[in-house]
CSV table of C-alpha atoms in Angstrom, one decimal:
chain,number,residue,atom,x,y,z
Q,1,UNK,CA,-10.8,-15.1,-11.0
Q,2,UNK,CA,-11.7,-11.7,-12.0
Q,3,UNK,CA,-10.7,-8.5,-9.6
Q,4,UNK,CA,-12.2,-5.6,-10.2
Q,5,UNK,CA,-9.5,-2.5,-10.7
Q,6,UNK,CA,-11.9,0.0,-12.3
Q,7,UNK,CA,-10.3,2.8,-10.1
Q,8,UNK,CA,-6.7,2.2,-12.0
Q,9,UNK,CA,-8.2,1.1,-15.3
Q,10,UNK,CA,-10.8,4.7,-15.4
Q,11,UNK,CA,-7.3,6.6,-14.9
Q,12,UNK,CA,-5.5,4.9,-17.7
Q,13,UNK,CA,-8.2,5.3,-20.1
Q,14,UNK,CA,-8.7,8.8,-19.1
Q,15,UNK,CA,-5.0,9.6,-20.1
Q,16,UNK,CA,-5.0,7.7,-23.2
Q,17,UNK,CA,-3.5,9.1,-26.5
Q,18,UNK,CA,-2.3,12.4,-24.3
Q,19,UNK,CA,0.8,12.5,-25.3
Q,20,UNK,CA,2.6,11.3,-22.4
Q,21,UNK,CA,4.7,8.2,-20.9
Q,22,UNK,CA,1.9,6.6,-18.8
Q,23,UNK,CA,4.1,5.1,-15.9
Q,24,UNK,CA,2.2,2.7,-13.5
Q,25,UNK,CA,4.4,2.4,-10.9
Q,26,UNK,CA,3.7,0.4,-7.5
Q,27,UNK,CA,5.3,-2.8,-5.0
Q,28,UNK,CA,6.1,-5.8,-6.6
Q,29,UNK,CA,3.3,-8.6,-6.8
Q,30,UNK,CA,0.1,-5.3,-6.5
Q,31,UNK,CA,-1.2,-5.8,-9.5
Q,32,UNK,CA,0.4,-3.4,-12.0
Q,33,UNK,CA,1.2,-6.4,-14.8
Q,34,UNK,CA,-2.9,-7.7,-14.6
Q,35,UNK,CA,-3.6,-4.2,-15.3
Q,36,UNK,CA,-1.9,-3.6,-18.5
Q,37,UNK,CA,-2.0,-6.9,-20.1
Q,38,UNK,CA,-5.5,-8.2,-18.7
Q,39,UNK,CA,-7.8,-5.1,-18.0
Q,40,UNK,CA,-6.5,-3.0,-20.2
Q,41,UNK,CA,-5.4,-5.2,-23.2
Q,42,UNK,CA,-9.3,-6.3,-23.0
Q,43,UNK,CA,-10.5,-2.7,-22.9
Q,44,UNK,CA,-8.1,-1.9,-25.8
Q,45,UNK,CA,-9.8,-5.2,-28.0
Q,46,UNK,CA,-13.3,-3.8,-27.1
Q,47,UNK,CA,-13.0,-0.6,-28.0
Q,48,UNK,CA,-11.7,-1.8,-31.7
Q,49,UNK,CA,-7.7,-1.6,-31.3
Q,50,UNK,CA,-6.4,-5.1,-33.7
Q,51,UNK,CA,-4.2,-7.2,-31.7
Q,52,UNK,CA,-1.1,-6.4,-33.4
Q,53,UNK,CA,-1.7,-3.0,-32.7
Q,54,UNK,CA,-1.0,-3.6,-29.2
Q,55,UNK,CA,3.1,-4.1,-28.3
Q,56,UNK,CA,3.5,-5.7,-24.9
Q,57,UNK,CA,7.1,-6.2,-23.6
Q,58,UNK,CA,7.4,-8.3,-20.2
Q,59,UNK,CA,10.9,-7.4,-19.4
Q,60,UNK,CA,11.3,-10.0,-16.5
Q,61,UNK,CA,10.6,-12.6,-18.4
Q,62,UNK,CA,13.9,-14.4,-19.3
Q,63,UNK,CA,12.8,-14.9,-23.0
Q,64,UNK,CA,12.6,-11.7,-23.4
Q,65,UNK,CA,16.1,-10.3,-21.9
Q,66,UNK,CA,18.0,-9.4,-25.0
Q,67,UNK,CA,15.3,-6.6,-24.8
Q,68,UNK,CA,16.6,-5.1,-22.1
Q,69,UNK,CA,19.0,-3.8,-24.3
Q,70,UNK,CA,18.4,-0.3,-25.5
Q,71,UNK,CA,19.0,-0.6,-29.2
Q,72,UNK,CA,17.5,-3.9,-29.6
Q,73,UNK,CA,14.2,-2.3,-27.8
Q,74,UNK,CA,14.0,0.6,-30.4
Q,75,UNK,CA,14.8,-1.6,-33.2
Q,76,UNK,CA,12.1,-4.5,-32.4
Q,77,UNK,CA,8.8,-1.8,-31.6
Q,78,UNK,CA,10.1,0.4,-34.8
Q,79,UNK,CA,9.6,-3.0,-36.9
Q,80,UNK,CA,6.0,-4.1,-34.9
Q,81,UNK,CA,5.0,-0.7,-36.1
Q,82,UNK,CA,3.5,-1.0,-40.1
Q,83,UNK,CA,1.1,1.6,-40.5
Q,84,UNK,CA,0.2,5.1,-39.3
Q,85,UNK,CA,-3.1,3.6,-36.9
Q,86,UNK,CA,-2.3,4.1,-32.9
Q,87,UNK,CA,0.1,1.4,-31.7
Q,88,UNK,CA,-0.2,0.8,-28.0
Q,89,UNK,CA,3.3,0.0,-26.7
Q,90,UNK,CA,3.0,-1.4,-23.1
Q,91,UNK,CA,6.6,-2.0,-21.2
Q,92,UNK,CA,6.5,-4.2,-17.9
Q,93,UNK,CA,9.3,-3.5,-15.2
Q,94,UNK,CA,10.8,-1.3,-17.5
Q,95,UNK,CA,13.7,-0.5,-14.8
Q,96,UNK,CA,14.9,-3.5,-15.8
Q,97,UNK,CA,15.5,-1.7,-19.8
Q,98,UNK,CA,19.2,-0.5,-19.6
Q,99,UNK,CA,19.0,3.5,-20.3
Q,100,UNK,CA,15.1,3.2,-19.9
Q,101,UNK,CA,14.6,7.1,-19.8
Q,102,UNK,CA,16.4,7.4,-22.9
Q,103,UNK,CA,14.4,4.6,-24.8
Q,104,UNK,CA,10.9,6.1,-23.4
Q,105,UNK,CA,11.7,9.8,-24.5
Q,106,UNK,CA,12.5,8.2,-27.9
Q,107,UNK,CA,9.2,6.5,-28.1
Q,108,UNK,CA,7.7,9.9,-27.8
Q,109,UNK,CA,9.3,10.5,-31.3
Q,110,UNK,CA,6.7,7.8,-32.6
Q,111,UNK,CA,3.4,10.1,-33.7
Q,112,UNK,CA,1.4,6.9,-33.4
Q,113,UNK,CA,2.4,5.2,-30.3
Q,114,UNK,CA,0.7,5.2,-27.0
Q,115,UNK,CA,3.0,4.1,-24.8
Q,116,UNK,CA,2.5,2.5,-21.0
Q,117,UNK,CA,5.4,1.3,-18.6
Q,118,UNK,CA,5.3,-0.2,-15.0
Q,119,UNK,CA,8.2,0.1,-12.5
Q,120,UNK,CA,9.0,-1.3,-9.1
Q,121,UNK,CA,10.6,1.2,-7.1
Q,122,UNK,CA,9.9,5.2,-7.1
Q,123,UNK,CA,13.4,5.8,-8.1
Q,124,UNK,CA,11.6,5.4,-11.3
Q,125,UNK,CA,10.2,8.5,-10.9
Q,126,UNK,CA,13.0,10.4,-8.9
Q,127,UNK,CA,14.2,13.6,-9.9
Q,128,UNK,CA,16.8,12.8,-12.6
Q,129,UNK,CA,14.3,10.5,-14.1
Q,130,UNK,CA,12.0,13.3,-14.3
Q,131,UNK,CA,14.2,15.6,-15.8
Q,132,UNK,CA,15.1,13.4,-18.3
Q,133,UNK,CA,11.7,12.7,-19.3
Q,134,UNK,CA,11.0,16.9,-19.4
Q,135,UNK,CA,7.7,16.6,-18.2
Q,136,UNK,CA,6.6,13.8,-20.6
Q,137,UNK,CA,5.8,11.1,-17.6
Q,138,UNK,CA,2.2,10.7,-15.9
Q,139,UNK,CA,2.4,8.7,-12.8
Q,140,UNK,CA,-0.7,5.8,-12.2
Q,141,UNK,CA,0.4,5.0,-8.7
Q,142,UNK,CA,-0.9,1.5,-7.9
Q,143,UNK,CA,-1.9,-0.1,-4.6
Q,144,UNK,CA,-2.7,-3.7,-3.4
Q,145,UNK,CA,-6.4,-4.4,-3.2
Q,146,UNK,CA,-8.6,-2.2,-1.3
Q,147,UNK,CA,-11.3,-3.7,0.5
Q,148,UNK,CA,-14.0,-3.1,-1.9
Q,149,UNK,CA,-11.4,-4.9,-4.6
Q,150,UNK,CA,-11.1,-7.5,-1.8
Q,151,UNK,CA,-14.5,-8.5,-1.6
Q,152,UNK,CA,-15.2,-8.6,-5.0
Q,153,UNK,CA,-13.0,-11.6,-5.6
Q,154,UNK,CA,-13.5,-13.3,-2.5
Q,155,UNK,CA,-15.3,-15.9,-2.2
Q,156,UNK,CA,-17.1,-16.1,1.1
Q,157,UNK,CA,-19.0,-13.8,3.7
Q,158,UNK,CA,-18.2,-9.9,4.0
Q,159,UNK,CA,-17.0,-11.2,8.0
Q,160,UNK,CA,-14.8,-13.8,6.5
Q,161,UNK,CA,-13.6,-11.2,3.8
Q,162,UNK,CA,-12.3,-8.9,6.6
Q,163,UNK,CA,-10.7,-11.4,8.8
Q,164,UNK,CA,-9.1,-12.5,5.9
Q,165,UNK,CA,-8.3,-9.0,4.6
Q,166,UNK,CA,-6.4,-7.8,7.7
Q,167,UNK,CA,-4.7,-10.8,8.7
Q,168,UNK,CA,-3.2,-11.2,5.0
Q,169,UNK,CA,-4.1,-8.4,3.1
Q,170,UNK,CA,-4.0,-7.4,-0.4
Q,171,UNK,CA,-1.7,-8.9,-2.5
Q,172,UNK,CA,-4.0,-10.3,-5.3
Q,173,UNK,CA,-2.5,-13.6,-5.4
Q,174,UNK,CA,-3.6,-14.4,-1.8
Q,175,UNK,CA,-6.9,-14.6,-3.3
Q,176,UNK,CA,-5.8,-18.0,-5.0
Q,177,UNK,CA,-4.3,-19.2,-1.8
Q,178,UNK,CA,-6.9,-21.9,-0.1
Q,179,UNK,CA,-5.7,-22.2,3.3
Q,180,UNK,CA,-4.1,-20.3,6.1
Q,181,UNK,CA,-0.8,-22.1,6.1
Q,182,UNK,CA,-0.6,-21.5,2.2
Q,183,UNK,CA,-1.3,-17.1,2.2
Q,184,UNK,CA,1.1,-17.3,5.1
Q,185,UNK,CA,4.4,-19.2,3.4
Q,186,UNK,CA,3.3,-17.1,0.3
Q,187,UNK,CA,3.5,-13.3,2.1
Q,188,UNK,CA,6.4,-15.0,4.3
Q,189,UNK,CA,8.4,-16.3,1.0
Q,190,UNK,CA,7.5,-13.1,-0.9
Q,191,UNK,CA,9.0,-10.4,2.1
Q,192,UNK,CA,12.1,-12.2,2.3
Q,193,UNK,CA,13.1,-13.6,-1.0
Q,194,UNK,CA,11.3,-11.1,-3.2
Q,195,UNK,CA,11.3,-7.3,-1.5
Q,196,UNK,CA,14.7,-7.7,0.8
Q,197,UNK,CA,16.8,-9.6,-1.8
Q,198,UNK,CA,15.6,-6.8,-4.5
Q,199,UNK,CA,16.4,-4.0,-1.9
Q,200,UNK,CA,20.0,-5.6,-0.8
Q,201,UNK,CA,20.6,-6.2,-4.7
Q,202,UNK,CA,20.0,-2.8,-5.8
Q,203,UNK,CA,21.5,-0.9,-3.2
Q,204,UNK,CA,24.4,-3.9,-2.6
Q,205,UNK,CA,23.7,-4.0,1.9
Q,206,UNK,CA,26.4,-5.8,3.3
Q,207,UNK,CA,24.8,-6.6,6.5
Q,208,UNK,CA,21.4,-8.0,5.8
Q,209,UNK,CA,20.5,-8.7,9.4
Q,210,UNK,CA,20.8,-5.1,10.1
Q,211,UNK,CA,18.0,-4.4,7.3
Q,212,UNK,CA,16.2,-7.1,8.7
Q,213,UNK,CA,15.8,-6.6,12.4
Q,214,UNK,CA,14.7,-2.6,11.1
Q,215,UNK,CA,11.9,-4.1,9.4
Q,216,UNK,CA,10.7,-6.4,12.5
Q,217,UNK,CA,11.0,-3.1,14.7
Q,218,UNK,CA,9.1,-1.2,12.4
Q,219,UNK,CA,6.4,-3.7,12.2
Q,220,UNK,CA,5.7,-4.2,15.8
Q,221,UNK,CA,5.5,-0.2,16.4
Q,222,UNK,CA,3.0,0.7,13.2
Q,223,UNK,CA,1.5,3.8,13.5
Q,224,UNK,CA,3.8,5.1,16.2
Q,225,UNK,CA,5.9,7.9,16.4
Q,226,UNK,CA,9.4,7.5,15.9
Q,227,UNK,CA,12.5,8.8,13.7
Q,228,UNK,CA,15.9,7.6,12.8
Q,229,UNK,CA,17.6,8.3,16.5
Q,230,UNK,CA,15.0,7.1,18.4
Q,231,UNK,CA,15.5,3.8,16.3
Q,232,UNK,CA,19.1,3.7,16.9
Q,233,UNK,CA,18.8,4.0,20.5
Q,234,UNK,CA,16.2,1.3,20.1
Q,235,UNK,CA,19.1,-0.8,18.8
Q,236,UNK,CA,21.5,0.0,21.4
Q,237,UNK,CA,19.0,-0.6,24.6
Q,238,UNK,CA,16.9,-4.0,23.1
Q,239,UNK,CA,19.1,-5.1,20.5
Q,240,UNK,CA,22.4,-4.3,21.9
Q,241,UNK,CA,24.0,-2.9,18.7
Q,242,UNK,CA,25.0,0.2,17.3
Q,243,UNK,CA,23.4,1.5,14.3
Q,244,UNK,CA,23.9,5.1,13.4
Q,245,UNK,CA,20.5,7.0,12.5
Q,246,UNK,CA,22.1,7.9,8.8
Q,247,UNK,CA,22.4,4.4,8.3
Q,248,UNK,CA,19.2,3.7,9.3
Q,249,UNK,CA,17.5,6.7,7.7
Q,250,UNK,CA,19.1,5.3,4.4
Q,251,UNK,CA,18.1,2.0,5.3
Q,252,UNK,CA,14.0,3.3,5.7
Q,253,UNK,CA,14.7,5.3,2.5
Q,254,UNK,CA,15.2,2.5,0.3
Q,255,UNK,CA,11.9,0.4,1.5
Q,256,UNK,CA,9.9,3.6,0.9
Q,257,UNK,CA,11.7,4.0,-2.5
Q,258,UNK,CA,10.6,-0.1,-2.7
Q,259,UNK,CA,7.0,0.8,-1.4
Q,260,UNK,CA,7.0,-1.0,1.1
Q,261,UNK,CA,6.7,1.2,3.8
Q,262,UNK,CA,5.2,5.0,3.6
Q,263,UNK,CA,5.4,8.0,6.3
Q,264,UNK,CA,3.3,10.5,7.6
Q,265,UNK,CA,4.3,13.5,8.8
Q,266,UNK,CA,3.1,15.4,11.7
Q,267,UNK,CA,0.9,18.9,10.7
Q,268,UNK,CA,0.0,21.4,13.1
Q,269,UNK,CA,-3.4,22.1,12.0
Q,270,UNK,CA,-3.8,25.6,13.8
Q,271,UNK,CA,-0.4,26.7,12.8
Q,272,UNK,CA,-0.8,25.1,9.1
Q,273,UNK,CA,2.4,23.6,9.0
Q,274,UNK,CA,4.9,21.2,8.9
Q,275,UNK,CA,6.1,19.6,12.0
Q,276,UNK,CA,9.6,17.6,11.4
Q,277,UNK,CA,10.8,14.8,13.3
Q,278,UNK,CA,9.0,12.4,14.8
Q,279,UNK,CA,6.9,11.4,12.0
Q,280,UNK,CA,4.7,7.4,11.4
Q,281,UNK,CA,5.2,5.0,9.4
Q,282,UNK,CA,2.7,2.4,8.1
Q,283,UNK,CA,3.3,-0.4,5.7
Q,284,UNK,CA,2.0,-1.0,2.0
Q,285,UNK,CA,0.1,-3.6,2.9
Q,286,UNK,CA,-0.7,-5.1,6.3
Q,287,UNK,CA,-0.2,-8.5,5.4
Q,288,UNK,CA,3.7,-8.1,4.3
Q,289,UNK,CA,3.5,-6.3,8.1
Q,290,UNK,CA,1.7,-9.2,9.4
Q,291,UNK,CA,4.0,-12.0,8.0
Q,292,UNK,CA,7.6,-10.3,9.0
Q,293,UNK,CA,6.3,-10.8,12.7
Q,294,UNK,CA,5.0,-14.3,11.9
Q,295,UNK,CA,1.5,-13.3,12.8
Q,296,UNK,CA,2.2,-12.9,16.3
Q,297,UNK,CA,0.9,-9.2,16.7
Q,298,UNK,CA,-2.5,-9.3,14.7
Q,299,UNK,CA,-4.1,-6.6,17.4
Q,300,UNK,CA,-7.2,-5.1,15.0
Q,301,UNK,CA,-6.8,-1.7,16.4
Q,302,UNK,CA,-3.3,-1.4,14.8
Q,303,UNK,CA,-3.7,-2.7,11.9
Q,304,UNK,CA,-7.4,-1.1,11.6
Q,305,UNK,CA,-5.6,2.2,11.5
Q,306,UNK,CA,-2.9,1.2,8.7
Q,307,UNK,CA,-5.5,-0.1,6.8
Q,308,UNK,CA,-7.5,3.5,6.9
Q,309,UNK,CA,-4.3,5.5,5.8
Q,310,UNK,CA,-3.8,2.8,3.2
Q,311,UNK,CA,-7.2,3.7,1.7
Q,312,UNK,CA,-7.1,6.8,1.9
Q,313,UNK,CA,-4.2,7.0,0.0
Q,314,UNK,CA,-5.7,4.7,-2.4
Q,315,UNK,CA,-8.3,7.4,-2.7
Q,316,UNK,CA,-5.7,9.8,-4.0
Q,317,UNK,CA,-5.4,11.7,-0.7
Q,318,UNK,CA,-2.5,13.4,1.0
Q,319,UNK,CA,-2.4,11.9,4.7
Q,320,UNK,CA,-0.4,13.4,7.4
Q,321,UNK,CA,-1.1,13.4,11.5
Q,322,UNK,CA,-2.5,16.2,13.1
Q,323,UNK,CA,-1.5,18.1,16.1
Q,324,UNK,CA,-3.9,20.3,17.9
Q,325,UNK,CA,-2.7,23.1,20.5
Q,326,UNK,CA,-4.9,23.4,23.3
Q,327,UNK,CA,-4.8,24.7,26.7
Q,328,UNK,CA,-6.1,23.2,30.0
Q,329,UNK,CA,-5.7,23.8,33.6
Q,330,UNK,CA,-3.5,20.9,35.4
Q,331,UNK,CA,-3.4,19.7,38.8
Q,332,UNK,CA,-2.1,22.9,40.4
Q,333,UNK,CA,-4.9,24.6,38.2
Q,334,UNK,CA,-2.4,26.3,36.4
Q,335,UNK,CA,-2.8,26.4,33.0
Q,336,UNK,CA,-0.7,24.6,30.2
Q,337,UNK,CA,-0.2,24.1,26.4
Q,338,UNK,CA,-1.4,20.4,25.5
Q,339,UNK,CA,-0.8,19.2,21.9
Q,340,UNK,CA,-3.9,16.5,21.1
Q,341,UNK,CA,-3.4,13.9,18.0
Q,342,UNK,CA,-5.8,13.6,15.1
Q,343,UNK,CA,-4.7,10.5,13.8
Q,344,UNK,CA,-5.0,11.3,10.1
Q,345,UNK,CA,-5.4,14.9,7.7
Q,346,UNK,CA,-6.6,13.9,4.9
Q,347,UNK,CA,-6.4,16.5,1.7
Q,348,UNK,CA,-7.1,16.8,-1.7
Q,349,UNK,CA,-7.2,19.7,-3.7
Q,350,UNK,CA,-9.6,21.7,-1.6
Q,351,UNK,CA,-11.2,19.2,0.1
Q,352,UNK,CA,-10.2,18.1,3.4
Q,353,UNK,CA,-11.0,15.8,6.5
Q,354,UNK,CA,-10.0,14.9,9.8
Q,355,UNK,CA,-10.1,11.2,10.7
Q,356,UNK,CA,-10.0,9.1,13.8
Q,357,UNK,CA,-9.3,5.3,14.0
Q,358,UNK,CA,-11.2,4.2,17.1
Q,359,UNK,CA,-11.4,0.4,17.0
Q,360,UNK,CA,-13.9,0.7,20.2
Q,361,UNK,CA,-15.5,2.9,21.9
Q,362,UNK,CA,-17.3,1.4,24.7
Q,363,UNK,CA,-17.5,4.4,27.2
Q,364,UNK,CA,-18.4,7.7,27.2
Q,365,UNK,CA,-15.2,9.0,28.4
Q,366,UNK,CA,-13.4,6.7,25.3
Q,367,UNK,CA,-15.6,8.6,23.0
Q,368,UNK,CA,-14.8,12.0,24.8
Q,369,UNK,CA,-11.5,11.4,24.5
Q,370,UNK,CA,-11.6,10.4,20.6
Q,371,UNK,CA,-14.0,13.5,20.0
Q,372,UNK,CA,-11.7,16.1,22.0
Q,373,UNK,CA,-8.9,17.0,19.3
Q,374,UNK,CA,-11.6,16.9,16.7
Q,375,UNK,CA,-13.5,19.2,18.4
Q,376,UNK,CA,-11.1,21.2,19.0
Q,377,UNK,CA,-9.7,22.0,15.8
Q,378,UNK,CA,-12.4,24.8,15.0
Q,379,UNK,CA,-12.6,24.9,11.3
Q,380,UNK,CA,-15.8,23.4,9.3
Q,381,UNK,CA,-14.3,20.9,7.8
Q,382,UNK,CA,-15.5,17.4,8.0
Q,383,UNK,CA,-14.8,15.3,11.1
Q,384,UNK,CA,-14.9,11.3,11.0
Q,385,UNK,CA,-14.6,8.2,13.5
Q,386,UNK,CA,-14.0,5.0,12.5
Q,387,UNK,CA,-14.6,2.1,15.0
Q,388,UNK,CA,-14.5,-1.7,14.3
Q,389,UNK,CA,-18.6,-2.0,15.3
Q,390,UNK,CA,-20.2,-2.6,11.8
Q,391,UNK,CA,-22.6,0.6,12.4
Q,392,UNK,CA,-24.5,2.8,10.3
Q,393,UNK,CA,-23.1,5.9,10.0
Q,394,UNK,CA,-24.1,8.7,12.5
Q,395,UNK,CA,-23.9,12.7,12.8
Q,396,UNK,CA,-23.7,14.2,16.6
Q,397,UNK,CA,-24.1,17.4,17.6
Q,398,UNK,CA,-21.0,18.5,17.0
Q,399,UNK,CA,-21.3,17.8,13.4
Q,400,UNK,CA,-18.9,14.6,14.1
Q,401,UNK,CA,-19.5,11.5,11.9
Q,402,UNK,CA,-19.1,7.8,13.6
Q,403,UNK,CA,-19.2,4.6,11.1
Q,404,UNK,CA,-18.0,1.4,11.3
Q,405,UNK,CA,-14.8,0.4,9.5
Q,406,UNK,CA,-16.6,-2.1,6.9
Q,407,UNK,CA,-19.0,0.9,5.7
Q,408,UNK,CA,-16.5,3.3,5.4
Q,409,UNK,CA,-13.9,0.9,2.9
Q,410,UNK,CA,-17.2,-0.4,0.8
Q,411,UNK,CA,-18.7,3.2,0.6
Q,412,UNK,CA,-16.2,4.9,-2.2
Q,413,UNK,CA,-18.1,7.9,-1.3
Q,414,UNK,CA,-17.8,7.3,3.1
Q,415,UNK,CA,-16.4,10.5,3.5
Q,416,UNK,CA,-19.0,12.5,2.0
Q,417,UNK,CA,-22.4,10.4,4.0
């Protein structure tokens, strides 16, 4: 089986021989391994490059763990290394490398080596890390499968591809999973024996249940406002236990530094700022989502709209939620200040577009009701709906753009029809 990861692939042959630790970094399980040592390796032969020109290093794999030493490292790619020819030196899970930021800088030393690394966790890439490597690391964030990757390993109908897609989403090795029952123990197995023992190893959690029940409760309210106090008081009044919002704060910080969760913050689109607390969070992928609540709450809508941040992301955008100020006369026919939600800002660079996840919209009033914040915003940039109907794209008066969800994840160019 053969996925197609041209997106991450065109970005790591594009940075090629610049000069500069290329670190692919990603969740566990998305990918970043069949990237390097498949897709790329098999660029790499194509292109000329002799095998033993090309170091790999898996550092999980036991065989290899006297690597993880520092010194060892240096000494065993100094000796692969016989002639003055580029050597590509690719580095899996190098977080695993004791005093990894020292070995990469060192590396750079090499005239003649090329070198690539993957890591788990962003922490990879915090600040100290950066320092460290003094503006010498370019970042290849990696995703799970898009859609369009989806489909192009999958083995049935476009329809089955989508059911399929957002009940387990798009961890590659789903793909190889036959039946129902099998993708399910898989993303079941892989959440809690994979992602929460790495997170309660690394960060030593004493009370794992704690961590656990946060994950459930962010799950069942995806794409819903909230913060770390609301989430305590959630605790106190459903679970009955006291959590501080520090603890839990921390606790959300380290599965966004795992990648298993992501936020978006609120942007007042008029005002052209920030808006702190309450902000969204979304998982990775909706299938880790889907399997922590044992595929009871598959509702489409929901996860429609995590999957549309997802690929936007995946796109390279910035995505935030928008707040509109508008004002209307209420009951009393006074007037008031309303604030209206566009459900994603989507920017890159100067472009820029304002998106709406509307699983149906059978009424005119539903559409009204979509279309008001987006008319409302008053600037010319482009304004899209996405709704679960498999429909052509269409332009209304208003300049607004409807298309059905399918269209706009195959289309890599949807936001530009």
């Amino acid at each position: 089986m053969e996925i197609k990861r041209d997106l991450y692939l065109d970005r790591l042959i594009r940075r090629e021989n610049n000069g500069l630790i290329k670190v692919v970094t990603g969740v566990r399980r998305c990918g970043k391994s069949y990237l390097l040592f498949n897709l790329f390796h098999n660029y790499l032969i194509e292109k000329g490059v002799a095998e033993d020109h090309i170091i790999e290093v898996a550092l999980d794999d036991r065989s290899n763990k006297e690597l993880r030493d520092p010194d060892q490292m240096l000494a065993y790619l100094k000796d692969r290394i016989k002639d003055k020819e580029t050597y590509y030196i690719i580095l899996d899970e190098v977080q695993l490398l004791s005093e990894f930021e020292d070995v990469l800088n060192s590396l750079l030393h090499i005239r003649n080596a090329d070198v690539y690394a993957t890591g788990s966790n962003s922490k990879f890439l915090s600040s100290d890390v950066i320092t460290e490597f003094r503006g010498r690391g370019d970042e290849i964030r990696m995703y799970p499968l898009s859609f369009r990757e989806f489909c192009s390993a999958y083995p049935g109908s476009e329809e089955g591809a989508w059911e399929d897609y957002y009940t387990y989403g798009g961890l590659p090795l789903i793909l190889t999973r036959e039946t129902d029952e099998e993708k399910a123990e898989y993303l079941i197995n892989l959440f809690q024996k994979v992602y929460l023992s790495d997170i309660i190893d690394r960060h030593k959690i004493r009370n794992r249940e704690e961590l656990d029940e946060l994950v459930d409760i962010l799950a069942s309210a995806v794409g819903s406002l909230t913060n770390p106090l609301k989430l305590s008081k959630t605790f106190k009044s459903v679970k009955n236990k006291t959590i501080s919002d520090k603890t839990l704060k921390k606790y959300i910080d380290y599965l966004t530094d795992a990648f298993l969760v992501s936020k978006a913050v609120r942007y007042d689109i008029k005002g052209r700022k920030y808006i702190g607390s309450p902000t969204k969070f979304y998982f990775e992928d909706v299938g880790l989502r889907n399997a922590r609540l044992n595929f009871r709450q598959t509702e489409e809508n929901h996860i429609m709209e995590n999957i549309i941040y997802n690929e936007l992301r995946i796109r390279g955008y910035r995505v935030d939620v928008g707040l509109v100020e508008v004002f209307g006369k209420n009951t009393e026919n006074k007037t008031e200040k309303k604030h209206l939600e566009v459900d994603f800002v989507a920017t890159k660079g100067s472009e820029k577009y304002y998106i709406q996840s509307a699983f149906a919209m059978p009424t005119d009033e539903k559409r009204k009701q979509e279309e008001r914040p987006l008319n409302a915003i008053g600037d010319s940039f482009k304004k899209i709906i996405v709704v679960k109907d498999n429909i052509k794209p269409r332009r209304d008066e208003m300049g607004i753009v409807t298309m059905g969800i399918r269209r706009f994840l195959l289309n890599k160019n949807s936001l530009e029809l």
